CSV table of C-alpha atoms in Angstrom, one decimal:
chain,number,residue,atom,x,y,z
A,47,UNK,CA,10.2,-0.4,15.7
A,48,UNK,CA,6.9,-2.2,15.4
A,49,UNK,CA,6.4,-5.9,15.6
A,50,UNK,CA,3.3,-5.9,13.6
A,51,UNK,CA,1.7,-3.5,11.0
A,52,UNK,CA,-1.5,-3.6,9.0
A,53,UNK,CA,-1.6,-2.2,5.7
A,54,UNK,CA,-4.9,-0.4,5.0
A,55,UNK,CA,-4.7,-0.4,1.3
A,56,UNK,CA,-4.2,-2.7,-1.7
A,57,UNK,CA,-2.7,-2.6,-5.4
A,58,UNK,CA,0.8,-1.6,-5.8
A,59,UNK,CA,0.9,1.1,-2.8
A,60,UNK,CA,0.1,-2.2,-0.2
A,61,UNK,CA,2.8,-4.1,-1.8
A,62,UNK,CA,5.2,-1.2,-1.6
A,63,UNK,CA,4.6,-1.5,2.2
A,64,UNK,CA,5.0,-5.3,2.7
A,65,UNK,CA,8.5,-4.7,0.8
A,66,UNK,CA,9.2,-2.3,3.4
A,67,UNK,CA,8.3,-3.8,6.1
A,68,UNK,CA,10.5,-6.9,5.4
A,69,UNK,CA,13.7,-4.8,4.8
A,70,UNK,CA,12.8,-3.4,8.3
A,71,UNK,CA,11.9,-7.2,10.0
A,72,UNK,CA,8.0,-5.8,10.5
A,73,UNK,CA,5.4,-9.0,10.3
A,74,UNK,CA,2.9,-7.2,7.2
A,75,UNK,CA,-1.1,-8.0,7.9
A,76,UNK,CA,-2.9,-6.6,4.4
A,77,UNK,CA,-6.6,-6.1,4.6
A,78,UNK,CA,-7.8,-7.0,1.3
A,79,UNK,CA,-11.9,-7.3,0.1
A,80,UNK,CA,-13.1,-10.4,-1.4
A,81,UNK,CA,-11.7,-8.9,-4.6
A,82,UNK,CA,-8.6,-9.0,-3.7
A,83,UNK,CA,-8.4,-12.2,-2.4
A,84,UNK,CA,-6.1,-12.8,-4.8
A,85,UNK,CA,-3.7,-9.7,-5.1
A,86,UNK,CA,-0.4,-9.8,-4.9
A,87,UNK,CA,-0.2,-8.1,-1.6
A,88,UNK,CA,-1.9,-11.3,0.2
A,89,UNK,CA,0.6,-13.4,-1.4
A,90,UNK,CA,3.5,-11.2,0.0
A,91,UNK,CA,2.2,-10.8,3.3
A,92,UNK,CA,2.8,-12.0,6.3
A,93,UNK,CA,-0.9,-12.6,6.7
A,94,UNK,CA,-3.7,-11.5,5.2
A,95,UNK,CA,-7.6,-10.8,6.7
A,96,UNK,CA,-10.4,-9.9,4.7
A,97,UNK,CA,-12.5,-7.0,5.6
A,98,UNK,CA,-15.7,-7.3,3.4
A,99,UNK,CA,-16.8,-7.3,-0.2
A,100,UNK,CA,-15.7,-5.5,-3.2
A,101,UNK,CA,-17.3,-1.8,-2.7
A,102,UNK,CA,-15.2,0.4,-0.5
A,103,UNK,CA,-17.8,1.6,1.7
A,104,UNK,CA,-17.6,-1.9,2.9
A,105,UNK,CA,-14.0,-2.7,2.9
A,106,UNK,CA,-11.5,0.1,2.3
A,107,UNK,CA,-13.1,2.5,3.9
A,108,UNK,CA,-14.9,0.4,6.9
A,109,UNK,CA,-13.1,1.7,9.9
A,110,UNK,CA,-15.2,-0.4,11.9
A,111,UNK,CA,-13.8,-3.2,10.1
A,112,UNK,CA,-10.5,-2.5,9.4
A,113,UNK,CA,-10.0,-2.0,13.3
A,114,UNK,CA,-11.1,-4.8,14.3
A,115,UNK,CA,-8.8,-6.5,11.6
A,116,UNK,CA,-5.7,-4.9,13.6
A,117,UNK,CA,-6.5,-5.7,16.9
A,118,UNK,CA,-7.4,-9.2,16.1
A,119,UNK,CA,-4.3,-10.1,14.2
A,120,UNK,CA,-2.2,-8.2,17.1
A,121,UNK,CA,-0.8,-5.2,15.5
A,122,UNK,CA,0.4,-2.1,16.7
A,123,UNK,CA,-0.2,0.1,13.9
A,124,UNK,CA,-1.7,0.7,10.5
A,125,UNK,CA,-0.2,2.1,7.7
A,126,UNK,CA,-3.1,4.0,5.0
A,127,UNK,CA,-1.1,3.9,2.2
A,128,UNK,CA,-2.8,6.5,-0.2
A,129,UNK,CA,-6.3,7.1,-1.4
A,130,UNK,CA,-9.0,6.0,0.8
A,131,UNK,CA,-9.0,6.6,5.0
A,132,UNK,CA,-5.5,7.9,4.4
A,133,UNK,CA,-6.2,11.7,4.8
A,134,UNK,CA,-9.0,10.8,6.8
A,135,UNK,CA,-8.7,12.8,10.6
A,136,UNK,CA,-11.2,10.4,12.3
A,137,UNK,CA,-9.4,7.1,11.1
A,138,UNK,CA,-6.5,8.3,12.6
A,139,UNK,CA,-8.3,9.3,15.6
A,140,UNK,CA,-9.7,6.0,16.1
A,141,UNK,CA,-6.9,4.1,15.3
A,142,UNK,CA,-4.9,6.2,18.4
A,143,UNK,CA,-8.0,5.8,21.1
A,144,UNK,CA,-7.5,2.1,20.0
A,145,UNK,CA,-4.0,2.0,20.9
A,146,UNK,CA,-2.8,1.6,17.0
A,147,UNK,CA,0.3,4.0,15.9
A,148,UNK,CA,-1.4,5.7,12.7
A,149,UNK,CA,1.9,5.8,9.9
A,150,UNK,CA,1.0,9.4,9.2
A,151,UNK,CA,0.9,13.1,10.6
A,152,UNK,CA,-1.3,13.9,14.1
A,153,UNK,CA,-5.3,14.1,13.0
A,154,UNK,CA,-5.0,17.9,13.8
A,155,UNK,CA,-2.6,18.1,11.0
A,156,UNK,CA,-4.8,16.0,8.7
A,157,UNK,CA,-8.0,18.1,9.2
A,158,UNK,CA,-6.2,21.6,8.9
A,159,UNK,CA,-4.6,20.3,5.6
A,160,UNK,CA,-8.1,18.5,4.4
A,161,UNK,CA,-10.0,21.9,4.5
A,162,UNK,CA,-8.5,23.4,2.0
A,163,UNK,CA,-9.9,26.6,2.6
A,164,UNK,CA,-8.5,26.0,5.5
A,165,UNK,CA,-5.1,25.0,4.4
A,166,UNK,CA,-4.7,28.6,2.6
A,167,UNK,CA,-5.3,30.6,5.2
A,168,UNK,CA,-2.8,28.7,7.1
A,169,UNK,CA,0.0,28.6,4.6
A,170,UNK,CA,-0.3,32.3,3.8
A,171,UNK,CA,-0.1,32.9,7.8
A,172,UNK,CA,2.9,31.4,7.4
A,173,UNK,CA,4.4,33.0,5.0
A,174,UNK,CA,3.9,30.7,2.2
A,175,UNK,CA,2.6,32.6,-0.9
A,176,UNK,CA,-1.2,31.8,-1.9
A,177,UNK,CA,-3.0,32.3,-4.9
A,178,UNK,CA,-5.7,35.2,-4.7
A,179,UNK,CA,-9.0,34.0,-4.2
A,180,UNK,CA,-11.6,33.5,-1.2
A,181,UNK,CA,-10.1,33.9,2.8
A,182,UNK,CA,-12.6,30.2,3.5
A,183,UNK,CA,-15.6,28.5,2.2
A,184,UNK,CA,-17.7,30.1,-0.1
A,185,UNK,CA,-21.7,31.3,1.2
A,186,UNK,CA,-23.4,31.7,-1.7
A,187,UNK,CA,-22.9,32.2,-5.6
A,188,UNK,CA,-23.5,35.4,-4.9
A,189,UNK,CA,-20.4,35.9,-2.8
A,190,UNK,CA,-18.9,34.3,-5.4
A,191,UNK,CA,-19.5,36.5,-8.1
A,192,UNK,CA,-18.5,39.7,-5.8
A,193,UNK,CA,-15.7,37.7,-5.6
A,194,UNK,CA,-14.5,37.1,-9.2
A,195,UNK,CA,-15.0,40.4,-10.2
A,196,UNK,CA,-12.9,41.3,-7.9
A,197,UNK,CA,-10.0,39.3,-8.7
A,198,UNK,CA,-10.9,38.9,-12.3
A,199,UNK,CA,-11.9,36.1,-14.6
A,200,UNK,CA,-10.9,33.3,-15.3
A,201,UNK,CA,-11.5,31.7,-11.8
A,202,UNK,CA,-11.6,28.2,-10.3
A,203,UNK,CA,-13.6,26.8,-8.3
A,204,UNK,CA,-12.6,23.9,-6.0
A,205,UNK,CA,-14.1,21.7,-3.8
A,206,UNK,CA,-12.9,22.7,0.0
A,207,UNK,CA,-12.6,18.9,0.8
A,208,UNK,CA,-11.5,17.9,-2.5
A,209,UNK,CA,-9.0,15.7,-4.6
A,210,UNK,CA,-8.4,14.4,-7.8
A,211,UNK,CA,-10.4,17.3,-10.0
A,212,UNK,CA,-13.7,16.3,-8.5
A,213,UNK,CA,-15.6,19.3,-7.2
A,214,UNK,CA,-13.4,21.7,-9.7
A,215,UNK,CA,-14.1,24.0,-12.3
A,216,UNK,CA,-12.8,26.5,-14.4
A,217,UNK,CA,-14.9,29.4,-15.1
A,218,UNK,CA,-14.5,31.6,-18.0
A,219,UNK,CA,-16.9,34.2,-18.0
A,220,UNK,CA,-19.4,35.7,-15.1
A,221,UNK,CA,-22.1,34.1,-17.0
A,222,UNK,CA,-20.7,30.7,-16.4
A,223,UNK,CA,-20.6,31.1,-12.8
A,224,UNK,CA,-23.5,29.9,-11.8
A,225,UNK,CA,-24.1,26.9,-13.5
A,226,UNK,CA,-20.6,26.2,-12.8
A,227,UNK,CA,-21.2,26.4,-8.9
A,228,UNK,CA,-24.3,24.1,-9.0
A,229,UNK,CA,-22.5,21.2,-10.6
A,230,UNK,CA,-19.2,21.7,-9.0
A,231,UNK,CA,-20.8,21.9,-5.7
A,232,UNK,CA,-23.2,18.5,-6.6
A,233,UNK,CA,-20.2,17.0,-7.8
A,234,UNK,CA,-18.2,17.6,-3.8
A,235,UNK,CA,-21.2,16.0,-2.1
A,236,UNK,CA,-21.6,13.3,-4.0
A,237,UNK,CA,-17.5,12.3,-3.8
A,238,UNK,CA,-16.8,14.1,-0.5
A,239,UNK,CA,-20.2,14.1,1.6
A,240,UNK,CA,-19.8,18.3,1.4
A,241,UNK,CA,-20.1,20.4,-0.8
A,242,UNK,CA,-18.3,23.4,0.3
A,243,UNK,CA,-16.3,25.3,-2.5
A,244,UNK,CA,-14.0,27.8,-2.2
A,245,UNK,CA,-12.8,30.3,-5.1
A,246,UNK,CA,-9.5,31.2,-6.5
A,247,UNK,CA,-8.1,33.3,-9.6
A,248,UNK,CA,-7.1,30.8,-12.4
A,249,UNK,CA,-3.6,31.4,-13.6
A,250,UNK,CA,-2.7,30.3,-17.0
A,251,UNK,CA,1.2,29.2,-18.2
A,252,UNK,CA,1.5,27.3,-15.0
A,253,UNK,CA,3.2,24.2,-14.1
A,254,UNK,CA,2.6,21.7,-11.3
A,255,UNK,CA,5.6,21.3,-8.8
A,256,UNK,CA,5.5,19.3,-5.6
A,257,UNK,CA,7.8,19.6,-2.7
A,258,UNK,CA,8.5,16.7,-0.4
A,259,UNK,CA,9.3,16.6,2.9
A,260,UNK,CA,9.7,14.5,6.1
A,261,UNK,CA,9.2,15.7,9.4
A,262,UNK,CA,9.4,13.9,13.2
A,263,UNK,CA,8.4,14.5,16.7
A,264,UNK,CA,11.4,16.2,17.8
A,265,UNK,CA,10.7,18.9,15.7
A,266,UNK,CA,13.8,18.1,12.9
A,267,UNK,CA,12.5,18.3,9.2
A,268,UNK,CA,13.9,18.2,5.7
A,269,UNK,CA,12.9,18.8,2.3
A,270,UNK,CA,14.0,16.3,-0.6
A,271,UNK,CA,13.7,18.2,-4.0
A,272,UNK,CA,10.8,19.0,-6.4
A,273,UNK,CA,8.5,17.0,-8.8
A,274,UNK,CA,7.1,18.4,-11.9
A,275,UNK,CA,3.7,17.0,-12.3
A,276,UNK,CA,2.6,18.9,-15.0
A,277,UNK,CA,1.7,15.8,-17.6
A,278,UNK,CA,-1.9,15.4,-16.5
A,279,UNK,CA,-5.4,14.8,-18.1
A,280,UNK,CA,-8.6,15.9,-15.6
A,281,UNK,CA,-6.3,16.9,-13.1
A,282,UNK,CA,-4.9,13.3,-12.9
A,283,UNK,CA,-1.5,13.3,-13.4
A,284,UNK,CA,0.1,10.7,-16.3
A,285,UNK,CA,4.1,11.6,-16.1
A,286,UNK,CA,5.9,12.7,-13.4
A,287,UNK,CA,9.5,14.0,-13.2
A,288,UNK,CA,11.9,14.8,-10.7
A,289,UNK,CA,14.1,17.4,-10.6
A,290,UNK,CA,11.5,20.0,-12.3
A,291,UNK,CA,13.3,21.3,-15.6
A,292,UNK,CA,11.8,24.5,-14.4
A,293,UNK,CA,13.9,24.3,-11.2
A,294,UNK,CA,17.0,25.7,-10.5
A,295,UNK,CA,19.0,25.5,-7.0
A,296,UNK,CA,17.5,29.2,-6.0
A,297,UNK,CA,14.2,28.5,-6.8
A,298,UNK,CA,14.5,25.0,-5.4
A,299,UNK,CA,15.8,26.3,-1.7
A,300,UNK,CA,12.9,28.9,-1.9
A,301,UNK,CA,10.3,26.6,-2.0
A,302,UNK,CA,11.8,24.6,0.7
A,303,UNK,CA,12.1,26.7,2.6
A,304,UNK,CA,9.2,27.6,2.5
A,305,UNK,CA,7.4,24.2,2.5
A,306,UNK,CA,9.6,23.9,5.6
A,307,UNK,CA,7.8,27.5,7.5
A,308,UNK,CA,4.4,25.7,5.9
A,309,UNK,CA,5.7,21.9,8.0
A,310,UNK,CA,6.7,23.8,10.9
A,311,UNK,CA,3.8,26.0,11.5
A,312,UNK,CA,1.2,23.4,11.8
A,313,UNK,CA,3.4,20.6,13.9
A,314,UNK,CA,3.6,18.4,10.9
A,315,UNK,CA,5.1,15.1,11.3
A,316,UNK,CA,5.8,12.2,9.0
A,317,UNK,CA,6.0,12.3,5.1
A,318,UNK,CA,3.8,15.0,3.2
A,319,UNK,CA,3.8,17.0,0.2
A,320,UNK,CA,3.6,20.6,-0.8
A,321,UNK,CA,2.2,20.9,-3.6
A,322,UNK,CA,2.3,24.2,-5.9
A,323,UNK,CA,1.8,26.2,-9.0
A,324,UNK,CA,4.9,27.5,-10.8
A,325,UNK,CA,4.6,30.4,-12.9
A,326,UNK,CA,7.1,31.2,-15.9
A,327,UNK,CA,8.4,34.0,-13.9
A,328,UNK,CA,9.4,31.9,-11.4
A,329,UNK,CA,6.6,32.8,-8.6
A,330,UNK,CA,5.1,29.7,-7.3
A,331,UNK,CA,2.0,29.8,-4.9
A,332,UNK,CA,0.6,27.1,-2.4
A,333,UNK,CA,-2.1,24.7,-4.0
A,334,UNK,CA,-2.6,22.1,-1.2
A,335,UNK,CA,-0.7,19.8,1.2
A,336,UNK,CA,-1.2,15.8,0.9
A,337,UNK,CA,-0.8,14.6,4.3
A,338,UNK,CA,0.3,11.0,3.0
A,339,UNK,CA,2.6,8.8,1.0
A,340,UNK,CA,1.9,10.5,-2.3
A,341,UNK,CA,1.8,7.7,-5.9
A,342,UNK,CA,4.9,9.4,-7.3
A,343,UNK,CA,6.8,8.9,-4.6
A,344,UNK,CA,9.8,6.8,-6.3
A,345,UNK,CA,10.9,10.1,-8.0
A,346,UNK,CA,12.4,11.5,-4.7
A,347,UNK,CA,13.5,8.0,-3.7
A,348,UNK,CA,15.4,7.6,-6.7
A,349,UNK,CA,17.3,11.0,-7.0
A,350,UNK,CA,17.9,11.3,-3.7
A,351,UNK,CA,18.4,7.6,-2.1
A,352,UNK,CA,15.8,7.9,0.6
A,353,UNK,CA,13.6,5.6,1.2
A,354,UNK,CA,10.5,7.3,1.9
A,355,UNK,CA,8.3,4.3,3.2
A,356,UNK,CA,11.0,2.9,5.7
A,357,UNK,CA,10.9,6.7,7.0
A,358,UNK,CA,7.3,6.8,7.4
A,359,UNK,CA,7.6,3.6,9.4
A,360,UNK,CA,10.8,4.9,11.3
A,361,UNK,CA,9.6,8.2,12.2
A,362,UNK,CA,5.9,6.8,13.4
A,363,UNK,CA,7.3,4.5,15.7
A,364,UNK,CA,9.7,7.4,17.4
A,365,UNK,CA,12.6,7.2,15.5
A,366,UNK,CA,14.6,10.7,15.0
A,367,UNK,CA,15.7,12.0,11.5
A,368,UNK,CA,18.9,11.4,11.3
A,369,UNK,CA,19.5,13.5,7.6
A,370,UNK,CA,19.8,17.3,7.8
A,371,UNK,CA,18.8,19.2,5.1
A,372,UNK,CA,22.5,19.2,4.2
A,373,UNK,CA,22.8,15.5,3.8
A,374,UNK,CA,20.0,15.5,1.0
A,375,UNK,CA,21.4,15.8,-2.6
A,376,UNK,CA,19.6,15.3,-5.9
A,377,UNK,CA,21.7,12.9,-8.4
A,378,UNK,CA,20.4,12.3,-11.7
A,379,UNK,CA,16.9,13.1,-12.7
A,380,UNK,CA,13.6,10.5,-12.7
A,381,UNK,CA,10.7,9.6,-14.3
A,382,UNK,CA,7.6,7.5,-13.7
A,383,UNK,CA,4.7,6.5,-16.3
A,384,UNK,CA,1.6,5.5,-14.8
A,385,UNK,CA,0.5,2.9,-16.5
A,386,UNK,CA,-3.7,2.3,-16.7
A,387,UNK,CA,-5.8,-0.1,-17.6
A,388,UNK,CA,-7.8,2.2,-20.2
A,389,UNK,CA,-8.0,2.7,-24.0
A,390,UNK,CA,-6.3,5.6,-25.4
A,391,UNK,CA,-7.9,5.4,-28.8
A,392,UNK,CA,-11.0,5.3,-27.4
A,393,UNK,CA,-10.6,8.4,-25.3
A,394,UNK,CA,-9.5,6.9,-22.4
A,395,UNK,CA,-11.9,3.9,-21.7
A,396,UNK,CA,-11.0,1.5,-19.4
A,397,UNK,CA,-9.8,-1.4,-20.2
A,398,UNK,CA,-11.4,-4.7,-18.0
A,399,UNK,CA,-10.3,-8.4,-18.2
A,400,UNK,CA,-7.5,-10.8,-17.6
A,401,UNK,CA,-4.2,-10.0,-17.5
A,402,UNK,CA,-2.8,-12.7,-20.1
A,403,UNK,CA,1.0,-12.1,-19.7
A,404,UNK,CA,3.2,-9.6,-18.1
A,405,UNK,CA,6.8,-8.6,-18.8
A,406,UNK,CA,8.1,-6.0,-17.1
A,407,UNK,CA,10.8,-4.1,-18.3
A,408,UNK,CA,14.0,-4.2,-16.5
A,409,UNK,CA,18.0,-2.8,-17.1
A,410,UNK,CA,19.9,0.0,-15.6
A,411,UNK,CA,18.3,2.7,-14.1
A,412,UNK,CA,14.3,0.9,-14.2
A,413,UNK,CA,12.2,0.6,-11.6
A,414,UNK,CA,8.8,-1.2,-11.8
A,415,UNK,CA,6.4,-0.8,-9.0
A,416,UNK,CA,3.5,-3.0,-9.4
A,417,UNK,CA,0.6,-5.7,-8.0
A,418,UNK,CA,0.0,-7.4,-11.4
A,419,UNK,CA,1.0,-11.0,-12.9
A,420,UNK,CA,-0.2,-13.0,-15.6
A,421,UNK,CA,-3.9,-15.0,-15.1
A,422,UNK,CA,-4.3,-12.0,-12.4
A,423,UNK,CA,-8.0,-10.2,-13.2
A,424,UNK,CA,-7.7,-6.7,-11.7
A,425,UNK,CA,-10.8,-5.5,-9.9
A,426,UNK,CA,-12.9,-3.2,-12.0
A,427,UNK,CA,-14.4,-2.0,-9.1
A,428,UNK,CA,-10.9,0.4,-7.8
A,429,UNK,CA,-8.6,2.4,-9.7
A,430,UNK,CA,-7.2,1.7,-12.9
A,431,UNK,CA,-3.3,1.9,-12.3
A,432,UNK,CA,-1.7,-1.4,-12.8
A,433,UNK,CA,2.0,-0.3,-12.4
A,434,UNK,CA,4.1,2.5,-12.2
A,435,UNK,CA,7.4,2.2,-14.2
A,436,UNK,CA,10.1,4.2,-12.9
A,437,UNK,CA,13.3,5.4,-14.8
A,438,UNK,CA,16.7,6.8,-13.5
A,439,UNK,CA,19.5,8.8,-15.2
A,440,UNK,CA,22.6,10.8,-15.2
A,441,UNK,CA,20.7,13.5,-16.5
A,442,UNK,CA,17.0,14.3,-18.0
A,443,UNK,CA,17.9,12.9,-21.5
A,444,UNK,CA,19.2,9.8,-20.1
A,445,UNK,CA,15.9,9.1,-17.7
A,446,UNK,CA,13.7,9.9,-20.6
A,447,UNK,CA,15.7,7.5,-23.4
A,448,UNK,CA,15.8,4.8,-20.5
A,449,UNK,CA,11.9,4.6,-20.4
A,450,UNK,CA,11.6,4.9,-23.9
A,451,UNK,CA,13.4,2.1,-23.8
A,452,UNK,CA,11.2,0.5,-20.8
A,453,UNK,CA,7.9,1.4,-22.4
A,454,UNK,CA,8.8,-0.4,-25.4
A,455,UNK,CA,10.2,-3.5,-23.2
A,456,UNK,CA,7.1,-3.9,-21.0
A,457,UNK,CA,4.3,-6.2,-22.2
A,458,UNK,CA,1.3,-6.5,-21.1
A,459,UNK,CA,-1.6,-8.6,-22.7
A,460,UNK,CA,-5.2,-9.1,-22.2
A,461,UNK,CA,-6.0,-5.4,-21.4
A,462,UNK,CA,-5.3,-2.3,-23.3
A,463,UNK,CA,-3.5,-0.2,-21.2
A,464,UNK,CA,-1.6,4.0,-21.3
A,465,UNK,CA,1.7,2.9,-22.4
A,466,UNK,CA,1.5,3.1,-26.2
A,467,UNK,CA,-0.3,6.9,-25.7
A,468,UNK,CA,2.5,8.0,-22.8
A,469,UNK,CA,5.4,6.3,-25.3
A,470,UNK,CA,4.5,8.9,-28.3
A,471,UNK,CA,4.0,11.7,-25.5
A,472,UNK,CA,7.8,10.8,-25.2
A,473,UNK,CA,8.6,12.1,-28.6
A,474,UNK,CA,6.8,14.8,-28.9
A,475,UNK,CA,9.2,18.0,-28.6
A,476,UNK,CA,8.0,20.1,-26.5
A,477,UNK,CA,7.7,17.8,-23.3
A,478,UNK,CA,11.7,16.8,-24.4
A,479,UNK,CA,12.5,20.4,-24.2
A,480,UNK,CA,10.9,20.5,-20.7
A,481,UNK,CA,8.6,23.8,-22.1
A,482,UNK,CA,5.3,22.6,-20.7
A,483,UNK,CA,2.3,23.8,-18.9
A,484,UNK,CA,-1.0,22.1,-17.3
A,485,UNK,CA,-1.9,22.9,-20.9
A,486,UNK,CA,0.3,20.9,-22.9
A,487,UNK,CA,-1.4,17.9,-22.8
A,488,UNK,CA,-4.7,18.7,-22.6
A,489,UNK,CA,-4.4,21.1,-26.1
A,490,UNK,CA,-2.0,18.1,-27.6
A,491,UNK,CA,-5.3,15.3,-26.9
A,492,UNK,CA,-7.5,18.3,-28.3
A,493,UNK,CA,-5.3,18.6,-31.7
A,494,UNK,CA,-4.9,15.2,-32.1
A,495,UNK,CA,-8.8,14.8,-31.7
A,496,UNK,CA,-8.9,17.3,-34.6
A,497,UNK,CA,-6.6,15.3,-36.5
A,498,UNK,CA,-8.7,12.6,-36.3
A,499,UNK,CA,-12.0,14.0,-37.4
């Protein structure tokens, strides 16, 4: 195991590494900007260097900087936690021609899966059902428009090095298309420094469902279940559950099994994600892989006991898996509310300022991950996640009335934040049935917009 790791993130993800790293006797170094001077995360750590100012161009993503923060404070590997360098090949290439163990998959594996054109054509190689659409990057609108009318409208278009909805959009109509492609591919350069898109037909009815899995060196790897990510707004997701309530044990080993043809065709090693559309019929075609510790990670680790981060650290320092696919078993079912600093009733603002008091919510089956206390000012300049509050139970019922329950316990003053919005989505009865869609909440902000006016 390591002696020394630093953690090349900040918020809840860094201290969700620190915790890990003192259940495993690993000294924690977090880089923080001046920003975060005075996170959580540098209170927890073992010690703490900062690596520049506020904007991440100069701290978060300064590999320069964030090197040199390793070597000088002794480590012997970094951990990227999510966002940021963390699907990033050349970080990890650097960090390796430095002599630093990057807590992730091999920079191959990273660039394969980061090209998401890419990333198809791999996964339908190997076997793993695709959705129809373009074999790489797009040339030309042109091309594209051969393309849709092709496969047929509606279509997507989607940024080949893109991530959270940026460098995406749907396109109705051929007479869309090009203004459609202009702004899409504006949108990748500006967020991704390329503007490559690639096209695919846009299915309706479908829900989002994630498979993790783990993988080492010696060529053993497991999957651990299904989350259903469906709850989002802009392609960012609010809710997530864990199993699917679209899942059943057939469907479940079929895309395992097939995430595991996906792992084991590209060398894969460490934790990653599959993640997938599911259709009503039960078809499900490959989206994208996240070569990284994903935010809803606390799903899997609660229904199936593994401890995903220890894993991470355990399989990058040479440890073997020692679970089989046989020793992974899904109790209970899971749920986690992101909770943001934003304004629901004033279409999603966010919300700035201090954070005046803070009660978390606590009982059987909660979980609250989080880098927040009271007189703590979170940095406007990052996301707006300020904790994620996790929920257990013997079945879905049970995980859904526990965070009810935890919603309604958890206080947080000073800014307005997603928990009184993500509290009624609770009630409302489709999403208690489990008959959802990517369109659910999208068309239940829309009606409620109506409502309004």
């Amino acid at each position: 195991m390591f002696d020394k790791i630093l953690i090349a993130n900040r918020g809840e993800i860094a201290v969700r590494i620190v915790r890990a790293c003192q259940e495993l006797g690993v000294r924690a170094v977090v880089a923080y900007s001046q920003a975060d001077r005075d996170s959580l995360a540098v209170r927890l750590a073992d010690e703490a260097v900062c690596i520049g100012p506020a904007a991440p161009a100069r701290s978060y993503l300064n590999t320069p900087a964030l090197i040199t923060a390793a070597l000088i404070t002794g480590c012997d590997a970094v951990h990227p936690g999510y966002g940021f360098l963390s699907e990033n090949p050349y970080f990890a290439e650097i960090c390796q021609e430095c002599s630093l163990t990057f807590i992730g998959p091999s920079p191959e594996a990273i660039r394969l899966m980061g090209d998401k054109a890419v990333a198809r054509q791999t996964m339908r190689a190997a076997g793993m059902p695709v959705i129809p659409g373009s074999d790489g990057a797009l040339r030309s609108v042109d091309e594209a428009s051969e393309l849709a009318r092709e496969i047929g409208f509606p279509v997507l278009l989607k940024a080949v090095a893109g991530g959270g909805g940026r460098g995406m959009r749907v396109v109705q109509e051929e007479s869309e298309l090009a203004r459609a492609y202009a702004t899409a591919k504006a949108e990748a350069e500006a967020a991704f420094g390329q503007g490559d898109l690639y096209l695919e037909r846009y299915l309706t009815g479908m829900r989002h469902v994630e498979i993790q899995v783990l993988a080492d060196s010696y060529g053993n790897a497991i999957y651990l279940g299904e989350r259903d990510c469906s709850i989002q707004r802009r392609h960012q997701k609010i809710i997530e559950e864990g199993p699917s309530p679209a899942v059943n044990a057939d469907l479940r080993a079929a895309m395992g099994d097939a995430a595991m043809r996906g792992v084991r065709a590209i060398g894969y090693t460490n934790a990653g994600t599959m993640e997938c559309l599911l259709g009503p019929d039960g078809h499900f075609y490959f989206m994208e892989m996240n070569t990284r510790i994903q935010v809803e990670h606390p799903v899997t680790e609660l229904i199936t006991g593994v401890d995903l981060v220890k894993w991470q650290l355990r399989i990058a320092a040479g440890e073997r898996l020692t679970l089989t696919q046989k020793d992974v078993r899904i109790r209970g079912h899971a749920v986690e509310c992101r909770i943001n600093a934003e304004d629901p009733e004033r279409d999603f603002l966010p919300s700035a300022g201090e954070v005046e008091f803070f009660l978390p919510p606590g009982g059987p089956g909660v979980r609250v991950d989080s880098h927040i206390y009271a007189g703590y000012t979170p940095p406007g300049t990052y996301d707006s996640l300020l904790a994620k509050i996790i929920t257990w139970g013997q079945d879905r019922d049970e995980a859904l009335t526990r965070m009810q329950r935890a919603l309604s316990e958890c206080i947080i003053t000073g800014v307005k934040t997603s928990m009184p919005f993500q509290l009624a989505l609770l009630d409302e009865p489709d999403f208690r049935r489990g008959t959802i869609d990517l369109s659910f909440l999208p068309n239940l902000i829309q009606r409620q917009k109506g409502q309004a006016t």
